[in-house]
Short mmCIF file of C-alpha atoms in Angstrom, two decimals:
data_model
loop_
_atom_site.label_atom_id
_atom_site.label_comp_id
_atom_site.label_asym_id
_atom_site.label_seq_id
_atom_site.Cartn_x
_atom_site.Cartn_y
_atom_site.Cartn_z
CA UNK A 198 -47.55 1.54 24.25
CA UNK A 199 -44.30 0.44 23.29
CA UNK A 200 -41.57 2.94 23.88
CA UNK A 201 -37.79 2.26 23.97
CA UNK A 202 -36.82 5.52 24.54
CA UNK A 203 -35.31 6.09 28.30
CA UNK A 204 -33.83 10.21 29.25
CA UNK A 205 -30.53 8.83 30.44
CA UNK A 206 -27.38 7.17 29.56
CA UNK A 207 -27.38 6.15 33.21
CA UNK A 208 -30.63 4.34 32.06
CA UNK A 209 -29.36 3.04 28.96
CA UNK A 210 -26.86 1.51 30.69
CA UNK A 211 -28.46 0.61 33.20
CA UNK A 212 -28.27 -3.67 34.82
CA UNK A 213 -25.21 -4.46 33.35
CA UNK A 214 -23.44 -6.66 35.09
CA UNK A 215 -19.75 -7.55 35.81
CA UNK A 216 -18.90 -10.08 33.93
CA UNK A 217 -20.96 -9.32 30.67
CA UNK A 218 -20.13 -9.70 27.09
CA UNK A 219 -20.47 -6.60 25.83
CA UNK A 220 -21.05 -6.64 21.75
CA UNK A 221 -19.65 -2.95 20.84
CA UNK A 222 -20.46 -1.35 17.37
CA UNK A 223 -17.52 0.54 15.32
CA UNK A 224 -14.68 -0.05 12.61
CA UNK A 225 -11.64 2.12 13.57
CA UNK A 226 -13.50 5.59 15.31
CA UNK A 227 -17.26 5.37 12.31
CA UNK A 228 -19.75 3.73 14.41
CA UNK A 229 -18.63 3.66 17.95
CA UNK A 230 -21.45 4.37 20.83
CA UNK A 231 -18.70 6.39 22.52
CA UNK A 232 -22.16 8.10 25.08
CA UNK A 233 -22.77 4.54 25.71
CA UNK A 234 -19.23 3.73 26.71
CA UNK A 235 -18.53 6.49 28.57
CA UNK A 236 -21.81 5.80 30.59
CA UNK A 237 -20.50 2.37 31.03
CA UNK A 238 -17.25 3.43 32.38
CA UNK A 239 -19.49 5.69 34.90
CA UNK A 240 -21.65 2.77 35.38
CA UNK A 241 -18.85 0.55 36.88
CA UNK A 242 -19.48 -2.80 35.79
CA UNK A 243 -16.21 -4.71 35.99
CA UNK A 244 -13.92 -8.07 34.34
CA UNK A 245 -16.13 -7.33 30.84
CA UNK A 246 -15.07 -9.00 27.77
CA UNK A 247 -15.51 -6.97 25.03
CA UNK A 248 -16.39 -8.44 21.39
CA UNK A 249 -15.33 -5.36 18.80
CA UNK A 250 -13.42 -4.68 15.65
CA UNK A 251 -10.81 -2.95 16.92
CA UNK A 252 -9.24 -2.29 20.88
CA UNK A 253 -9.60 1.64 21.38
CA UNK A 254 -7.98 3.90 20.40
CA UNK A 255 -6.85 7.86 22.05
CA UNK A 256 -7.93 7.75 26.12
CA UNK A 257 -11.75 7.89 25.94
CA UNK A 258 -14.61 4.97 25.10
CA UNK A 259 -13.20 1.48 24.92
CA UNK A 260 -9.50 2.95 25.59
CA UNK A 261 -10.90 4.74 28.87
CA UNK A 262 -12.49 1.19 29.87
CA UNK A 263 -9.54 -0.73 29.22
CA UNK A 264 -6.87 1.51 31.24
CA UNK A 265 -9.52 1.49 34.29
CA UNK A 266 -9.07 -2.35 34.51
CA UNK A 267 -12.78 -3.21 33.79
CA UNK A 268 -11.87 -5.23 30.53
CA UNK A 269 -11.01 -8.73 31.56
CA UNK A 270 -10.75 -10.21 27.75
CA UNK A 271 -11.28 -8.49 23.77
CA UNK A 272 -12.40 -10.40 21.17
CA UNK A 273 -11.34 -8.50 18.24
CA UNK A 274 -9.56 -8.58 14.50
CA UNK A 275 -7.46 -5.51 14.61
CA UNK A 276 -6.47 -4.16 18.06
CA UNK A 277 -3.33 -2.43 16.64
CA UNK A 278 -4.18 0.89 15.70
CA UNK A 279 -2.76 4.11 15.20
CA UNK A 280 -3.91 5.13 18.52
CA UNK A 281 -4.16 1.97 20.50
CA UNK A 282 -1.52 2.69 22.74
CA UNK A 283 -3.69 1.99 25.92
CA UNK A 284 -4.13 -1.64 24.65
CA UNK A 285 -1.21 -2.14 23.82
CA UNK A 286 0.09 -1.16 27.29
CA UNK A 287 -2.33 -3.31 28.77
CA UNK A 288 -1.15 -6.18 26.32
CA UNK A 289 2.31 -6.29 27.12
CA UNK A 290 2.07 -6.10 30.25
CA UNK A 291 -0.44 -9.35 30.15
CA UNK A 292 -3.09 -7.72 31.98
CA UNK A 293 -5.64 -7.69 28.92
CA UNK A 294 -6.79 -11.06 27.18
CA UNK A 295 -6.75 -11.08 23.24
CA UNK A 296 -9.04 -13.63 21.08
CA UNK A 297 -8.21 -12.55 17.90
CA UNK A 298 -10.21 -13.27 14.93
CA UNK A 299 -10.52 -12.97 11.33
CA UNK A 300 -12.93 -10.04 10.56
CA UNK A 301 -15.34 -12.34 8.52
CA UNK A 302 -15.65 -14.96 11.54
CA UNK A 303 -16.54 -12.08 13.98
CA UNK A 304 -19.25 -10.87 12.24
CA UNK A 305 -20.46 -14.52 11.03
CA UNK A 306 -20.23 -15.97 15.05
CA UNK A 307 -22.24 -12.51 15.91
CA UNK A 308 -24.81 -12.94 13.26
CA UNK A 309 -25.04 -16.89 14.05
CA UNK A 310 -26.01 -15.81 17.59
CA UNK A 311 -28.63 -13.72 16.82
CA UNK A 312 -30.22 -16.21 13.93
CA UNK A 313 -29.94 -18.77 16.64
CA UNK A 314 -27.88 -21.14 15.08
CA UNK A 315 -25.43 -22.80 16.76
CA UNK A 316 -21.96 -22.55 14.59
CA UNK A 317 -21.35 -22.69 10.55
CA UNK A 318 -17.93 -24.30 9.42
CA UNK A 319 -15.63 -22.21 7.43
CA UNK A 320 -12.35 -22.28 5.12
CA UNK A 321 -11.15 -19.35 6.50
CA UNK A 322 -8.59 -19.46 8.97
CA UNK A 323 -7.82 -23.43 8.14
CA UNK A 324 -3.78 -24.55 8.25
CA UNK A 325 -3.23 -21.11 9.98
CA UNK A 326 -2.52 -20.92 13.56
CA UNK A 327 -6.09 -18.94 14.08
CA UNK A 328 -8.34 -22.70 13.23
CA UNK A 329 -5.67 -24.62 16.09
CA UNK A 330 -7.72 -26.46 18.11
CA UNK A 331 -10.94 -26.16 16.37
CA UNK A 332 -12.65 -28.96 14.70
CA UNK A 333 -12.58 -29.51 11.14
CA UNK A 334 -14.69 -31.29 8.63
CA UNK A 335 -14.54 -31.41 4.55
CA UNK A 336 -17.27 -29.86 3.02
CA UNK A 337 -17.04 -30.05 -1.21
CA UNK A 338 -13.58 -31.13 -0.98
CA UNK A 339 -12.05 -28.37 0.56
CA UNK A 340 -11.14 -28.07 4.74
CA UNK A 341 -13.59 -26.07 6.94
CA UNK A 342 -13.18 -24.79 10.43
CA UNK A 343 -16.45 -25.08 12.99
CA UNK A 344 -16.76 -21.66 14.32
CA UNK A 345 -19.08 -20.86 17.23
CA UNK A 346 -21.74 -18.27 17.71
CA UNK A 347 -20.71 -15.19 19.60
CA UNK A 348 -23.51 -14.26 22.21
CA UNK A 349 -23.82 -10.48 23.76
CA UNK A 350 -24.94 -10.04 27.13
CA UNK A 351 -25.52 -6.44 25.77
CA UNK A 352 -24.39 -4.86 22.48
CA UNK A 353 -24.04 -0.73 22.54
CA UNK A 354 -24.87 0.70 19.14
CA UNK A 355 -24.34 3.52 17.16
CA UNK A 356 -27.32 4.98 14.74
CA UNK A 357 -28.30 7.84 12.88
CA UNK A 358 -31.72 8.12 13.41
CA UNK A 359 -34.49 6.01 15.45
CA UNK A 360 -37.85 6.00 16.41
CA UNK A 361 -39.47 4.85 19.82
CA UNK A 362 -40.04 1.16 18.40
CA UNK A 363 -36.44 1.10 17.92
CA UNK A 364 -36.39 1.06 14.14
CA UNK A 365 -32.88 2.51 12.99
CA UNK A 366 -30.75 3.69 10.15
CA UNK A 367 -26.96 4.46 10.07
CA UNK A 368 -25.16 6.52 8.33
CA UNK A 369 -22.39 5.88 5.59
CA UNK A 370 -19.70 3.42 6.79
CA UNK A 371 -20.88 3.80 10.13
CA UNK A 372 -23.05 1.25 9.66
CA UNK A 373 -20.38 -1.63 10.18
CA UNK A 374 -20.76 -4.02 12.82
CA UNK A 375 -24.08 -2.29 14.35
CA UNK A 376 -26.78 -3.73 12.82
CA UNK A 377 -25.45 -7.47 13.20
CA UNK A 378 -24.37 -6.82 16.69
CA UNK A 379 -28.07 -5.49 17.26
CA UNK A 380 -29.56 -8.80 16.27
CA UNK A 381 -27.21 -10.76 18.62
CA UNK A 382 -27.76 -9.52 22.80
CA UNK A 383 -29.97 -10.29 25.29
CA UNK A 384 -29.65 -6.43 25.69
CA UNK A 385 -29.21 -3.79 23.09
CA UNK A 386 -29.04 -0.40 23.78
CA UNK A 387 -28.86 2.19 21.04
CA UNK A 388 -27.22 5.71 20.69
CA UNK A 389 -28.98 7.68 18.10
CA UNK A 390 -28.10 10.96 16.35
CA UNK A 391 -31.64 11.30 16.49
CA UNK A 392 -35.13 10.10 17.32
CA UNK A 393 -38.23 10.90 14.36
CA UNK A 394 -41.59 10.09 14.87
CA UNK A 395 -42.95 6.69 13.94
CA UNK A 396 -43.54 6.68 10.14
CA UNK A 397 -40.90 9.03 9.74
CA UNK A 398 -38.08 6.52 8.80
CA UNK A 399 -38.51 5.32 5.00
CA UNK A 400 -40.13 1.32 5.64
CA UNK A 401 -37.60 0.17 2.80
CA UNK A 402 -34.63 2.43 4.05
CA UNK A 403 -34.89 0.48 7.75
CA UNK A 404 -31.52 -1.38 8.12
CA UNK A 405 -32.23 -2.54 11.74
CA UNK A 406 -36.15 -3.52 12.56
CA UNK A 407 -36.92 -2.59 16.16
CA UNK A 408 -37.53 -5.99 17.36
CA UNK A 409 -33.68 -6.42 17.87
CA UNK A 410 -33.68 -3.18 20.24
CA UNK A 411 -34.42 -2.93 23.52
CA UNK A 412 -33.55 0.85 24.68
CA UNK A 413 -32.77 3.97 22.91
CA UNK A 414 -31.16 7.22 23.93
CA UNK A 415 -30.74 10.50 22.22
CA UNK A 416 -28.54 13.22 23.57
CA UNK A 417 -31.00 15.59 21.31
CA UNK A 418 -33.76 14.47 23.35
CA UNK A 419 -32.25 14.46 26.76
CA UNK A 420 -33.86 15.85 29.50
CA UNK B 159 19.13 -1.81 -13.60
CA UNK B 160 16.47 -0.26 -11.63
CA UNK B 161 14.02 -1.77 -9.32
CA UNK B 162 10.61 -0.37 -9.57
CA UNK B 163 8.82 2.47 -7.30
CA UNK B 164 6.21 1.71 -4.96
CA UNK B 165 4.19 3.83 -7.62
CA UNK B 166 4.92 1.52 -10.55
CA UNK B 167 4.70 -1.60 -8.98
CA UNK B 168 1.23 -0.42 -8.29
CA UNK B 169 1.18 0.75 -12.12
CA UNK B 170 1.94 -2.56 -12.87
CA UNK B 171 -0.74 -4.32 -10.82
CA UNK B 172 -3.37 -2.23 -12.34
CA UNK B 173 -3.31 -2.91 -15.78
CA UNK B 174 -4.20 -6.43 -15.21
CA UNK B 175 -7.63 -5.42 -13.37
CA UNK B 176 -9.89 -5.58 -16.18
CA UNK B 177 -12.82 -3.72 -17.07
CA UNK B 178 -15.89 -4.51 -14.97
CA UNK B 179 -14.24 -5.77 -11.82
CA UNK B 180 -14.97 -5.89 -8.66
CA UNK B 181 -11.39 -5.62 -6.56
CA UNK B 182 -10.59 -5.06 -2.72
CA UNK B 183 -7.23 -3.31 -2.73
CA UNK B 184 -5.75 -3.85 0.72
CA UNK B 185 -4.04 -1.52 3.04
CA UNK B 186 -0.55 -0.03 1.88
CA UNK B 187 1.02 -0.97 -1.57
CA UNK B 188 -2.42 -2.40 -2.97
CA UNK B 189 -4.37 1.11 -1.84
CA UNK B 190 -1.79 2.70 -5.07
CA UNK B 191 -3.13 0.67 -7.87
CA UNK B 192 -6.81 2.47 -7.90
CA UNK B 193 -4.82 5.28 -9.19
CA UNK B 194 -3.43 3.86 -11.72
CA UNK B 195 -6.60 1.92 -13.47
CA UNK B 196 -6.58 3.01 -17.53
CA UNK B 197 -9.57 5.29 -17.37
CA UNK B 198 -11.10 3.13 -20.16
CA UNK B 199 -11.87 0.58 -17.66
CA UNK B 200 -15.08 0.71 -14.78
CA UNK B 201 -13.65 -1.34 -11.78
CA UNK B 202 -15.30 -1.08 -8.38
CA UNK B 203 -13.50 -0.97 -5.36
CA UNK B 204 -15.17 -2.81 -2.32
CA UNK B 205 -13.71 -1.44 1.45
CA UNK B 206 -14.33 -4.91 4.06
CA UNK B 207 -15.79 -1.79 6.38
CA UNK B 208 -19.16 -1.50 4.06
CA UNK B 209 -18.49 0.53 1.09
CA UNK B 210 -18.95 -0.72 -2.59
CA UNK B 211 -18.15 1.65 -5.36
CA UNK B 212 -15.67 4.21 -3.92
CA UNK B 213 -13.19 6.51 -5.41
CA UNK B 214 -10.53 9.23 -3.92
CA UNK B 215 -11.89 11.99 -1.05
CA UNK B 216 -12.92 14.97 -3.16
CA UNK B 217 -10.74 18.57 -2.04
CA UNK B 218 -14.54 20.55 -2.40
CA UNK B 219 -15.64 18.15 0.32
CA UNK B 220 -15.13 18.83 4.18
CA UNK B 221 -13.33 15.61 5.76
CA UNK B 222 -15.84 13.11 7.24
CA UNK B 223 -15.07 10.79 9.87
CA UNK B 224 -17.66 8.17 9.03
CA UNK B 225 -16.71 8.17 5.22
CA UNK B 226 -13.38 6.08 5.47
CA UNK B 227 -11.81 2.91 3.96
CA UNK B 228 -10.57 -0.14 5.80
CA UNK B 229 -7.30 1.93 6.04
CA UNK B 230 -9.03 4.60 7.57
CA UNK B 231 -8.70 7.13 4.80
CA UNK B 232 -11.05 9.35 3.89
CA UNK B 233 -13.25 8.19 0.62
CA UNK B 234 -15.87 9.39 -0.97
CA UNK B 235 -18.93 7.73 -2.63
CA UNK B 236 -19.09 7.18 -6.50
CA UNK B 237 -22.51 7.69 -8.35
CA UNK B 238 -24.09 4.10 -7.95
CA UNK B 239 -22.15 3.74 -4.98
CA UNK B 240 -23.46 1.94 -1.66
CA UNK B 241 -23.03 0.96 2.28
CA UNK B 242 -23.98 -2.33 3.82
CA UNK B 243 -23.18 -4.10 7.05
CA UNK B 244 -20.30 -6.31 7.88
CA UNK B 245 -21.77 -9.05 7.29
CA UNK B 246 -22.86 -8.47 4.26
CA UNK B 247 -18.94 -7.15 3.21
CA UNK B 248 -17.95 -10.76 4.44
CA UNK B 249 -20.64 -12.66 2.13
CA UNK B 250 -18.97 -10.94 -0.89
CA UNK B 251 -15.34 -11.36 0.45
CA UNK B 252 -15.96 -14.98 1.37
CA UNK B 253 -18.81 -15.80 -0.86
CA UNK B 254 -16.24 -15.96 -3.63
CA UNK B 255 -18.48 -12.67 -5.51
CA UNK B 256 -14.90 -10.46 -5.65
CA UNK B 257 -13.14 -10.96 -8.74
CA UNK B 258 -9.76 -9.90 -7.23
CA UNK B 259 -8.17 -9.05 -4.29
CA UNK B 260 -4.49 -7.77 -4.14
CA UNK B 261 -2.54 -7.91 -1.16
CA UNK B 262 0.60 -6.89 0.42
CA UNK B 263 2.77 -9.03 1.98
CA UNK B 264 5.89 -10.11 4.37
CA UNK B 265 6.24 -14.15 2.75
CA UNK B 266 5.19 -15.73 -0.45
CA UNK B 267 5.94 -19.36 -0.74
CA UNK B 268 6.22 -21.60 -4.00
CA UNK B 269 3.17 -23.31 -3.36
CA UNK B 270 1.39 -19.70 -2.90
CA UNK B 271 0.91 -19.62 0.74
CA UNK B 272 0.64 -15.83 2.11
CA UNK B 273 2.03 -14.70 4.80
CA UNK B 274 0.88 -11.33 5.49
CA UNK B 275 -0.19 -10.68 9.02
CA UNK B 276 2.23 -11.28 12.35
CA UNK B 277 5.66 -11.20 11.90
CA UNK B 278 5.62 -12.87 15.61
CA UNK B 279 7.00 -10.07 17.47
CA UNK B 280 5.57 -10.53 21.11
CA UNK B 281 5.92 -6.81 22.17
CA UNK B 282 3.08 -5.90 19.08
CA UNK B 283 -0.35 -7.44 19.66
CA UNK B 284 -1.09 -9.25 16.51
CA UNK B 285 -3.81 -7.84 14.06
CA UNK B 286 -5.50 -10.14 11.25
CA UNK B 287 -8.54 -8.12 10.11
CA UNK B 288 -9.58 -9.54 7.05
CA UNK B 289 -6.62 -10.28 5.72
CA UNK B 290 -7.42 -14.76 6.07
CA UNK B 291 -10.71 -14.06 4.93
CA UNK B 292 -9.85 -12.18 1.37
CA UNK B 293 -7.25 -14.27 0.82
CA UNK B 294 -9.51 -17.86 1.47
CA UNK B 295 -12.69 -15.89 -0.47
CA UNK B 296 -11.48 -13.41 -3.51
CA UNK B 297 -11.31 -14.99 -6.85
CA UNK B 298 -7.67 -14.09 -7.44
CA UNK B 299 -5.60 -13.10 -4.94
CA UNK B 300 -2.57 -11.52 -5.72
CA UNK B 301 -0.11 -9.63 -3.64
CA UNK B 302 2.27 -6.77 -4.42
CA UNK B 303 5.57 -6.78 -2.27
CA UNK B 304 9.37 -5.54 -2.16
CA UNK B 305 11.41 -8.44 -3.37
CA UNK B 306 13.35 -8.63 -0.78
CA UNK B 307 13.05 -7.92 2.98
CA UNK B 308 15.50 -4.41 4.25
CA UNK B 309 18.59 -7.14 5.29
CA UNK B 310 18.19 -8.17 1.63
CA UNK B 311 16.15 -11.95 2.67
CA UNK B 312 13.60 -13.27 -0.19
CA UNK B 313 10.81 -12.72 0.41
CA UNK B 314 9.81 -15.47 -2.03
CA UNK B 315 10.30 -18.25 0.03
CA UNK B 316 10.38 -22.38 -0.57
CA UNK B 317 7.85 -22.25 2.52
CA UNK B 318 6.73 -19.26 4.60
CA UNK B 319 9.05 -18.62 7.69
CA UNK B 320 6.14 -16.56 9.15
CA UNK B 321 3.14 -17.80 10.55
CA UNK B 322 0.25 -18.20 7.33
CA UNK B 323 -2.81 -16.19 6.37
CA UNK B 324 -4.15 -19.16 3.97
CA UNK B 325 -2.16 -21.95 2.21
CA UNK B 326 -1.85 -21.79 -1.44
CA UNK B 327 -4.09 -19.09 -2.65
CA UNK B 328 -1.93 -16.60 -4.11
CA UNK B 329 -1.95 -16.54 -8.00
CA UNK B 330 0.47 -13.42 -9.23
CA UNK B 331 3.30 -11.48 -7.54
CA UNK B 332 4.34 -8.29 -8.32
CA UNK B 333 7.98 -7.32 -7.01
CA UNK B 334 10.22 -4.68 -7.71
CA UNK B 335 11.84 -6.50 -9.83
CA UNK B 336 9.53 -8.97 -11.32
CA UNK B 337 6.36 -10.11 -12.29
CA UNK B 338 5.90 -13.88 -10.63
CA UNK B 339 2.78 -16.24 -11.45
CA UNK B 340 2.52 -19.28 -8.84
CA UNK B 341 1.82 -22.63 -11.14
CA UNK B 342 1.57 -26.11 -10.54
CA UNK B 343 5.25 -26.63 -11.41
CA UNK B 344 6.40 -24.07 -9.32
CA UNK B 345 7.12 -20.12 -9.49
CA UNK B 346 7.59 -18.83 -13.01
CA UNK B 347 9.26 -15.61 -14.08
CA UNK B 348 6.66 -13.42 -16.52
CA UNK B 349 8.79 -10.33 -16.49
CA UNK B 350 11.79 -8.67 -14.83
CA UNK B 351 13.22 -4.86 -14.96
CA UNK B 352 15.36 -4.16 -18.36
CA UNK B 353 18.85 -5.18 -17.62
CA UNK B 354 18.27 -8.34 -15.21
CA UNK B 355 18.32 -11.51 -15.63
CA UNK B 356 16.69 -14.97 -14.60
CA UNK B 357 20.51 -15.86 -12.89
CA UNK B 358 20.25 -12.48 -10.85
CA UNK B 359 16.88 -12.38 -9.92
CA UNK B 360 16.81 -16.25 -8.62
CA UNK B 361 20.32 -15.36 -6.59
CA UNK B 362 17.29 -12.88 -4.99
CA UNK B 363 14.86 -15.73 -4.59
CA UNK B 364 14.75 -18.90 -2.48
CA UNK B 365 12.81 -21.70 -4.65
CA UNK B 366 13.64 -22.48 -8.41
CA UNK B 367 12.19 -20.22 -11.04
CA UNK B 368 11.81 -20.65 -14.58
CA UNK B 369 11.03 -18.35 -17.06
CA UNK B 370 7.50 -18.01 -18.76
CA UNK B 371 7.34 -19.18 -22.55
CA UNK B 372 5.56 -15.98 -22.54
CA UNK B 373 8.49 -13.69 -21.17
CA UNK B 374 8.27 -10.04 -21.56
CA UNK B 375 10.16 -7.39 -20.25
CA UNK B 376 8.75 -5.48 -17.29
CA UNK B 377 8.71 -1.81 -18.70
CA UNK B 378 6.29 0.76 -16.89
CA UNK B 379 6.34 4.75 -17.39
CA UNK B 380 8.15 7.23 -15.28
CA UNK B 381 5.98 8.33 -12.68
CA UNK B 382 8.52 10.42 -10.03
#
């Protein structure tokens, strides 16, 4: 029987390791597994480097991780925030690595990890100083950048509804990131809102097919 | 003379979205103009965060935290309306399928070159979100900006001072003061604010202007 489901976000979180690229769903506070990184923070893995849209904001989820030290580098497009005052902190103070990059790229190097390609070459980002040091090529007579995939040790996702196979939907625009970020970890755990019976999800509503997920928690079903 | 509002420079920007377009507005100045669309026209609004088809929050509807814009405003879905993942908001930003896109910005050079996301100051992390990739992917990028920095600088600029979002992309400028288009031959003057002329406004700007054989002058309603 295949069953993703596990009864505890110490389970979901469960073998991840210091050091680990952690792929973590969420455009400003729609879509964040904030269970799943609060059970990280519990967990106590250590000198992560997070790959997200933005850097945390308030004191809890990615903001919690980062003021406890256990974020060695972020990979992001937009840490500034309203409320990113705990990366910001951390940022001026040169405790905190930042690899920014263009919205677009992040989601492109994500996806190229989990189609298992090995880079695509872009025009965005060329004669800024985002492309320095990256090798370019002309493609159709206009400059491209060669951007590299983005691989997740883990990625921690945010869904509206699953089902024990791991299919999932989302819900409105917190859909973002999450279902490429699914596609692209060794390890992807899932926070649902919810978890239907098999059959239950529409077959031509599925955004994520279960193949890409590997555990799935529901605080509804929590024992 | 008087300089535009905020409000009608964002007036002014809208009535050259036509009907049928597809637009990203980004955040700021550009987030005015859906406002200000002439109701005759159906333009969809695309958010880089997943949303296609959007309009203003409704007041009947409770606020929704996963219902927001790239600004983080709260939206709410038109009739026809729909969400999709990141990636797919970056094929249609990059894949060239947005008609428009209209920007803010700190720098606009002669040549178009945007400058719209670090201003280099090492105490603020930098943010780009997808500011490079609109402005390398929409079909015609166009910014709406103060004329002039708050110590009175141009912000039109013979080359950017600040560090680029994409070189030579930006087609239209509206100031203020002015209505700019970026050509070959340099930055030429479509229309400025009753009572100004080309000498004053270019004492404003850094590179040469000229005016357009189509000049107009820049009138826009009252909207205070």
């Amino acid at each position: 029987m295949l069953d993703k489901r596990v009864n505890s976000l110490a389970e979901a979180v469960a073998g991840i390791a210091d050091g680990a690229t952690v792929l973590c769903g969420g455009f400003g506070s729609a879509g964040v597994p904030d269970d799943l990184l609060a059970a990280l923070l519990e967990q106590g893995a250590r000198e992560l480097v997070i790959v997200s849209n933005n850097a945390g904001s308030g004191k809890t989820g990615l903001a919690a991780l980062i003021a406890a030290g256990r974020v060695r580098k972020i990979m992001c497009s937009f840490p500034k925030t309203g409320g990113s005052f705990v990366f910001d902190e951390h940022y001026k103070n040169g405790t905190i690595e930042l690899e920014l990059v263009p919205q677009g790229t992040l989601s492109e190097r994500i996806r190229a990890a989990g189609a298992g390609v090995g880079g695509f070459y872009s025009p965005v980002s060329v004669g800024t100083r985002l492309a320095r040091g990256k090798e370019t090529k002309v493609i159709n007579g206009r400059e491209h950048v060669l951007e590299l995939p983005i691989q997740g040790d883990v990625a921690l996702i945010k869904a509206e509804s699953a089902d024990r196979w791991g299919n999932l939907v989302y819900r409105k625009s917190a859909r973002n990131f999450n279902p490429v970020m699914a596609t692209a970890a060794h390890l992807t755990v899932v926070e649902a809102g919810r978890i239907v019976a098999l059959g239950e999800l529409d077959p031509e509503a599925i955004v994520t097919p279960g193949i890409f997920v590997d555990r799935v928690f529901s605080m509804t079903e929590a024992r | 003379m008087k300089p535009l509002s905020r409000k009608q420079i964002a007036w002014r920007a809208a009535q050259d979205i036509v009907d049928g377009s597809y637009v990203n507005l980004g955040i700021g100045l550009p987030t005015a103009v859906a406002a200000f669309i002439p109701a005759d026209r159906e333009v969809l609004f695309h958010s880089e965060n997943g949303v296609l088809g959007f309009g203003p929050k409704l007041a009947s509807e409770p606020d929704d935290p996963e219902m927001i814009n790239a600004g983080k405003e709260q939206i709410s879905l038109l009739p026809g309306g729909c969400f999709f993942t990141h990636t797919d908001s970056f094929v249609m930003i990059r894949g060239g399928h947005l008609d428009v896109a209209l920007l803010g910005a700190f720098e606009v050079s002669e040549t178009g070159d945007l400058a719209n996301w670090t201003t280099d100051n090492l105490e603020v992390p930098p943010g780009v979100g997808g500011a490079m990739d609109l402005a390398v992917g929409a079909g015609s990028i166009r910014v709406l900006m103060e004329h002039n920095a708050r110590d009175g600088s141009p912000r039109l600029k013979k080359f950017c001072r600040y560090p680029l979002t994409a070189a030579g992309v930006v087609k239209r400028v509206y100031t203020n003061l002015a209505v700019l288009d970026v050509t070959p031959d340099g930055l030429e003057v479509c229309e400025m604010v009753p009572g100004m002329n080309l000498k004053e406004l270019q004492a404003l700007t850094e590179p040469v202007l000229r005016l357009s054989e189509d000049y107009k002058e820049l009138r826009v309603p009252d909207l205070e």
